[in-house]
PDB file of C-alpha atoms in Angstrom:
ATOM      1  CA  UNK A   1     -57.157  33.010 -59.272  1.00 63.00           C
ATOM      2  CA  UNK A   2     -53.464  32.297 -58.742  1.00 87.00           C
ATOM      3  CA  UNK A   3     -53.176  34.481 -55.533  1.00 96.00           C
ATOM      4  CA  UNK A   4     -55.444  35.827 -52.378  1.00 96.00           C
ATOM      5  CA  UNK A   5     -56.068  39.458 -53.126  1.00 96.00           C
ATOM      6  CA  UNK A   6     -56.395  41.754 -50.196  1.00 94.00           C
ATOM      7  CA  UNK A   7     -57.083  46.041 -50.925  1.00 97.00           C
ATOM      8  CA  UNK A   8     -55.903  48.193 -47.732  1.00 98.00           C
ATOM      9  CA  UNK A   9     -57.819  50.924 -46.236  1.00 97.00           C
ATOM     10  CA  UNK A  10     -56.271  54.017 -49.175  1.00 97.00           C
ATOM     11  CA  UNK A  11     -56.664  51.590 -52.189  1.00 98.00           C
ATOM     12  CA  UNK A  12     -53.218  49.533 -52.306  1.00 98.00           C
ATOM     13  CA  UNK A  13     -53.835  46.001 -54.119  1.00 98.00           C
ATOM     14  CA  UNK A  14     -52.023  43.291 -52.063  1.00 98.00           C
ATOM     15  CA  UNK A  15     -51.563  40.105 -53.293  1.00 98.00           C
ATOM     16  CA  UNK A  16     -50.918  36.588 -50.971  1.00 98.00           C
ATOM     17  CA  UNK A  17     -49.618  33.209 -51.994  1.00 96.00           C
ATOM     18  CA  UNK A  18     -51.667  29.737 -51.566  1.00 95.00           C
ATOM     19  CA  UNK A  19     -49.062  27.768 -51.577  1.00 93.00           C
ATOM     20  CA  UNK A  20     -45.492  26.902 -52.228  1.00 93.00           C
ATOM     21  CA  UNK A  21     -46.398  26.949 -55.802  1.00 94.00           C
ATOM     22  CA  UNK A  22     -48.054  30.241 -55.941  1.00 95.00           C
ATOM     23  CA  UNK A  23     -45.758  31.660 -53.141  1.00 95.00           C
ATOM     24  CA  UNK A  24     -43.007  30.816 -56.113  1.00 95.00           C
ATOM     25  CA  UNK A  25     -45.253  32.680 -58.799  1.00 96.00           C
ATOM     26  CA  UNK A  26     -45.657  35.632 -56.115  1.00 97.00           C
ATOM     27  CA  UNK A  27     -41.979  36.405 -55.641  1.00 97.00           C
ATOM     28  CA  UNK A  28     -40.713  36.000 -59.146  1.00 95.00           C
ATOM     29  CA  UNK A  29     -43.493  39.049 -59.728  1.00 96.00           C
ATOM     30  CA  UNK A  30     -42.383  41.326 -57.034  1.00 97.00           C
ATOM     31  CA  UNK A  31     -40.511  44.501 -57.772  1.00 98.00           C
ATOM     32  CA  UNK A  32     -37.658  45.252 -57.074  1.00 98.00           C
ATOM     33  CA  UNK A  33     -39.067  48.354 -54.595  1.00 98.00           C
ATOM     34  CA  UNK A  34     -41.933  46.566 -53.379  1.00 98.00           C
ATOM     35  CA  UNK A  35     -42.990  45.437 -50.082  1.00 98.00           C
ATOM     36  CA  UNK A  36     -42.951  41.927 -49.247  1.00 98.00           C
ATOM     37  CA  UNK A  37     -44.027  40.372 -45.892  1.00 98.00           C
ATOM     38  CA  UNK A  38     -43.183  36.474 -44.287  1.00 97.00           C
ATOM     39  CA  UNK A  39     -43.551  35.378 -40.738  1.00 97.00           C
ATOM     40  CA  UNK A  40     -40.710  34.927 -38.365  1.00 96.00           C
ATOM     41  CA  UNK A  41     -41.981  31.094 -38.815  1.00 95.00           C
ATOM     42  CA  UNK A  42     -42.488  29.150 -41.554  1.00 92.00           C
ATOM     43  CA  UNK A  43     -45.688  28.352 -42.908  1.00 92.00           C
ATOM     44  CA  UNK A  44     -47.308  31.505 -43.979  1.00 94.00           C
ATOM     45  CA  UNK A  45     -47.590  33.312 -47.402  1.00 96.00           C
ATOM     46  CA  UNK A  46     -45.326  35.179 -48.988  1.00 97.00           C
ATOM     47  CA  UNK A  47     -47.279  38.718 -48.670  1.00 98.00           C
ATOM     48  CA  UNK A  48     -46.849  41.540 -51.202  1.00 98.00           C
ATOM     49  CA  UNK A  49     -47.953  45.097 -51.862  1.00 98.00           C
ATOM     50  CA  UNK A  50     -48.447  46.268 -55.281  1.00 98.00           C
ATOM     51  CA  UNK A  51     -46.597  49.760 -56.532  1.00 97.00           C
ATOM     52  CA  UNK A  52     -45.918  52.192 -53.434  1.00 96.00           C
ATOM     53  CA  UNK A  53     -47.248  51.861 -49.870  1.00 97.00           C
ATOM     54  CA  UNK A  54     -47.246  54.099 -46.562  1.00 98.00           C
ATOM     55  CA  UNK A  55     -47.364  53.150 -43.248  1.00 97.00           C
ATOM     56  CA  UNK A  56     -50.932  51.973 -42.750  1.00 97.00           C
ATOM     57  CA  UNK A  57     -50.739  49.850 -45.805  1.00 98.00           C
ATOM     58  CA  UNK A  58     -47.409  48.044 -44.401  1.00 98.00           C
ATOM     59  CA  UNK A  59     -49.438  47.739 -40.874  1.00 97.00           C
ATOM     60  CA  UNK A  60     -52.903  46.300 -42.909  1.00 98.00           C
ATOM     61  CA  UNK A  61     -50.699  43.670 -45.000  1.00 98.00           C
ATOM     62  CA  UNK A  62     -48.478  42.590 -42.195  1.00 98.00           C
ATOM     63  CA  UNK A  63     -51.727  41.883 -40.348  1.00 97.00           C
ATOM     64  CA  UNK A  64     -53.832  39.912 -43.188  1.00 97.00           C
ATOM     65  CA  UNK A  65     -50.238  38.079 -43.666  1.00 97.00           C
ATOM     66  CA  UNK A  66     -50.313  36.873 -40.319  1.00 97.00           C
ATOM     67  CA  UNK A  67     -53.992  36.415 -40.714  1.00 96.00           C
ATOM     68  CA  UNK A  68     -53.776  33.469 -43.472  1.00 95.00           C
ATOM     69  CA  UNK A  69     -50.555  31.824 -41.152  1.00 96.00           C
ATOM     70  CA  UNK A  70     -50.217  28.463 -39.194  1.00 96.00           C
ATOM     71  CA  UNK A  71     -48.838  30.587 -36.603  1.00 96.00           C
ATOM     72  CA  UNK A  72     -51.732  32.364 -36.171  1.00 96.00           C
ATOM     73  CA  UNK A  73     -53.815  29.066 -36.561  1.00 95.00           C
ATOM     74  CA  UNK A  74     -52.042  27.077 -34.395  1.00 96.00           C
ATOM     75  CA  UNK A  75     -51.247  29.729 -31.526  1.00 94.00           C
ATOM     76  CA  UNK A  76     -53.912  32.302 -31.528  1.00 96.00           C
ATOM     77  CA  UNK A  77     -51.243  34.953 -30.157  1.00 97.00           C
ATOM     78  CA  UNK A  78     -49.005  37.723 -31.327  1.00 97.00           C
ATOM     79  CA  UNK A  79     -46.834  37.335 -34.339  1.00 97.00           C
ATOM     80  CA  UNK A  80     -43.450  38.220 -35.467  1.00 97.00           C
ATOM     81  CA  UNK A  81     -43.341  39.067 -39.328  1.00 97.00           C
ATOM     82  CA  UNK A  82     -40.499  39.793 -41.362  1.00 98.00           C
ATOM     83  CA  UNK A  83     -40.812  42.777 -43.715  1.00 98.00           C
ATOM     84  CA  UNK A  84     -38.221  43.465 -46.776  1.00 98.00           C
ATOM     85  CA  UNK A  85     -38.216  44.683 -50.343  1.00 98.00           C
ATOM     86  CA  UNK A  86     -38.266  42.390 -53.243  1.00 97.00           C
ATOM     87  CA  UNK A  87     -34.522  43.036 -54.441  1.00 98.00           C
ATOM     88  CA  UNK A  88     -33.645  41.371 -50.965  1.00 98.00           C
ATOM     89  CA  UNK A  89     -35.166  37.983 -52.053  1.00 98.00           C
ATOM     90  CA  UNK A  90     -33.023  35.457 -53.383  1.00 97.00           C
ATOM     91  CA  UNK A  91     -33.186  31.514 -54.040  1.00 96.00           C
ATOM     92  CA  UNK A  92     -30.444  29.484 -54.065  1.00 95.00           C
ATOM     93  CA  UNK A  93     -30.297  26.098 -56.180  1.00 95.00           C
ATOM     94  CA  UNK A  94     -31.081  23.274 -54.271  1.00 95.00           C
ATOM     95  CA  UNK A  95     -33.953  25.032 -52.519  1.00 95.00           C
ATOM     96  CA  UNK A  96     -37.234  24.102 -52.087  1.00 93.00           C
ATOM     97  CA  UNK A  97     -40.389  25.144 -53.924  1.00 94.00           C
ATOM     98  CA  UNK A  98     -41.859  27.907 -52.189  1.00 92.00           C
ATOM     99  CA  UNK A  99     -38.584  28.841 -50.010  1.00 92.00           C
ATOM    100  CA  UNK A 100     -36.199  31.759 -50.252  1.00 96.00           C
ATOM    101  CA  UNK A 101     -33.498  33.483 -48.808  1.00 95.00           C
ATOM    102  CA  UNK A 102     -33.682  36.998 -47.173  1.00 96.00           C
ATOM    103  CA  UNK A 103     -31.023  39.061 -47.211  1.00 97.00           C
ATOM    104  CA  UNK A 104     -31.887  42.213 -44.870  1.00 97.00           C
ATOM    105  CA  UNK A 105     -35.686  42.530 -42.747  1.00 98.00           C
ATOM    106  CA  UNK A 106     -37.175  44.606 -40.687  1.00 98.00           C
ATOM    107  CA  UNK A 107     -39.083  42.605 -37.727  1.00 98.00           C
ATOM    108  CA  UNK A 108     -43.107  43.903 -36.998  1.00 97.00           C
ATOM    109  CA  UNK A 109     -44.393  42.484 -34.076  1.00 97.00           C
ATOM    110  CA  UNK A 110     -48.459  41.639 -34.902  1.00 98.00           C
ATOM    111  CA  UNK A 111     -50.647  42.036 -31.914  1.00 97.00           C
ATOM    112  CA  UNK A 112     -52.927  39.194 -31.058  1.00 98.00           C
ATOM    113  CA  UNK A 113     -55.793  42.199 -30.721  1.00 97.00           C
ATOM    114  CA  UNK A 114     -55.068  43.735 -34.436  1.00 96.00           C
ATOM    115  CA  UNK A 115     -55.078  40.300 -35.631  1.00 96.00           C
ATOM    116  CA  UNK A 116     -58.767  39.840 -34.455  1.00 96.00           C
ATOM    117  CA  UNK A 117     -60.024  43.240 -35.220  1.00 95.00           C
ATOM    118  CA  UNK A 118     -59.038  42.430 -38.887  1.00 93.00           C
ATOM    119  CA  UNK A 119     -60.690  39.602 -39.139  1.00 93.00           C
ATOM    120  CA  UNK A 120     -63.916  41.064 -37.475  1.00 89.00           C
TER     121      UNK A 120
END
């Protein structure tokens, strides 16, 4: 399995990089319209939700995101993520595997409480 699979609470499939390599392989299958999720930090997969979502599924993803992050692992506490749409991704030559460019966000601040409730 090339990716961490993840279905929210009304049915959305979400799908979660490994790696750089997969985090690559992620991206270049986004949609243009689809939700994608990052940490404020590095080290975290690249997050993304398949087809349309609504609020709760942006909430769930953002959460397992942060979930499977070093920030998480190394801190324990609340989480900044970075939420954008797939036609805001870009990579520039020279960059490394796994690493992109973002050119507008939304910030979702991850409670250290929702964080362990999901993984309850």
């Amino acid at each position: 399995m090339k990716f961490r699979e993840f279905t929210t609470s009304s049915g959305k499939r979400v799908l979660a990089g490994k790696d750089a390599k997969s985090n690559e392989e992620l991206i270049k299958q986004a949609e243009k319209d689809e939700d994608v999720f990052h940490t404020a930090k590095p080290g975290s997969p690249f997050v993304n939700i398949k087809g349309e979502s609504n609020k709760e599924d942006i909430k769930e993803s953002a959460i397992f995101c942060v979930a499977k992050s070093q920030d998480w692992r190394d801190n324990k506490s609340d989480v900044r993520i970075h939420w954008f749409k797939g036609k805001d991704i870009y990579k520039r030559k020279g960059m490394e595997l796994g690493t992109f460019g973002v050119k507008k966000f939304k910030v979702i601040n991850v409670k250290k409480k929702e964080i362990e409730e999901f993984l309850k």
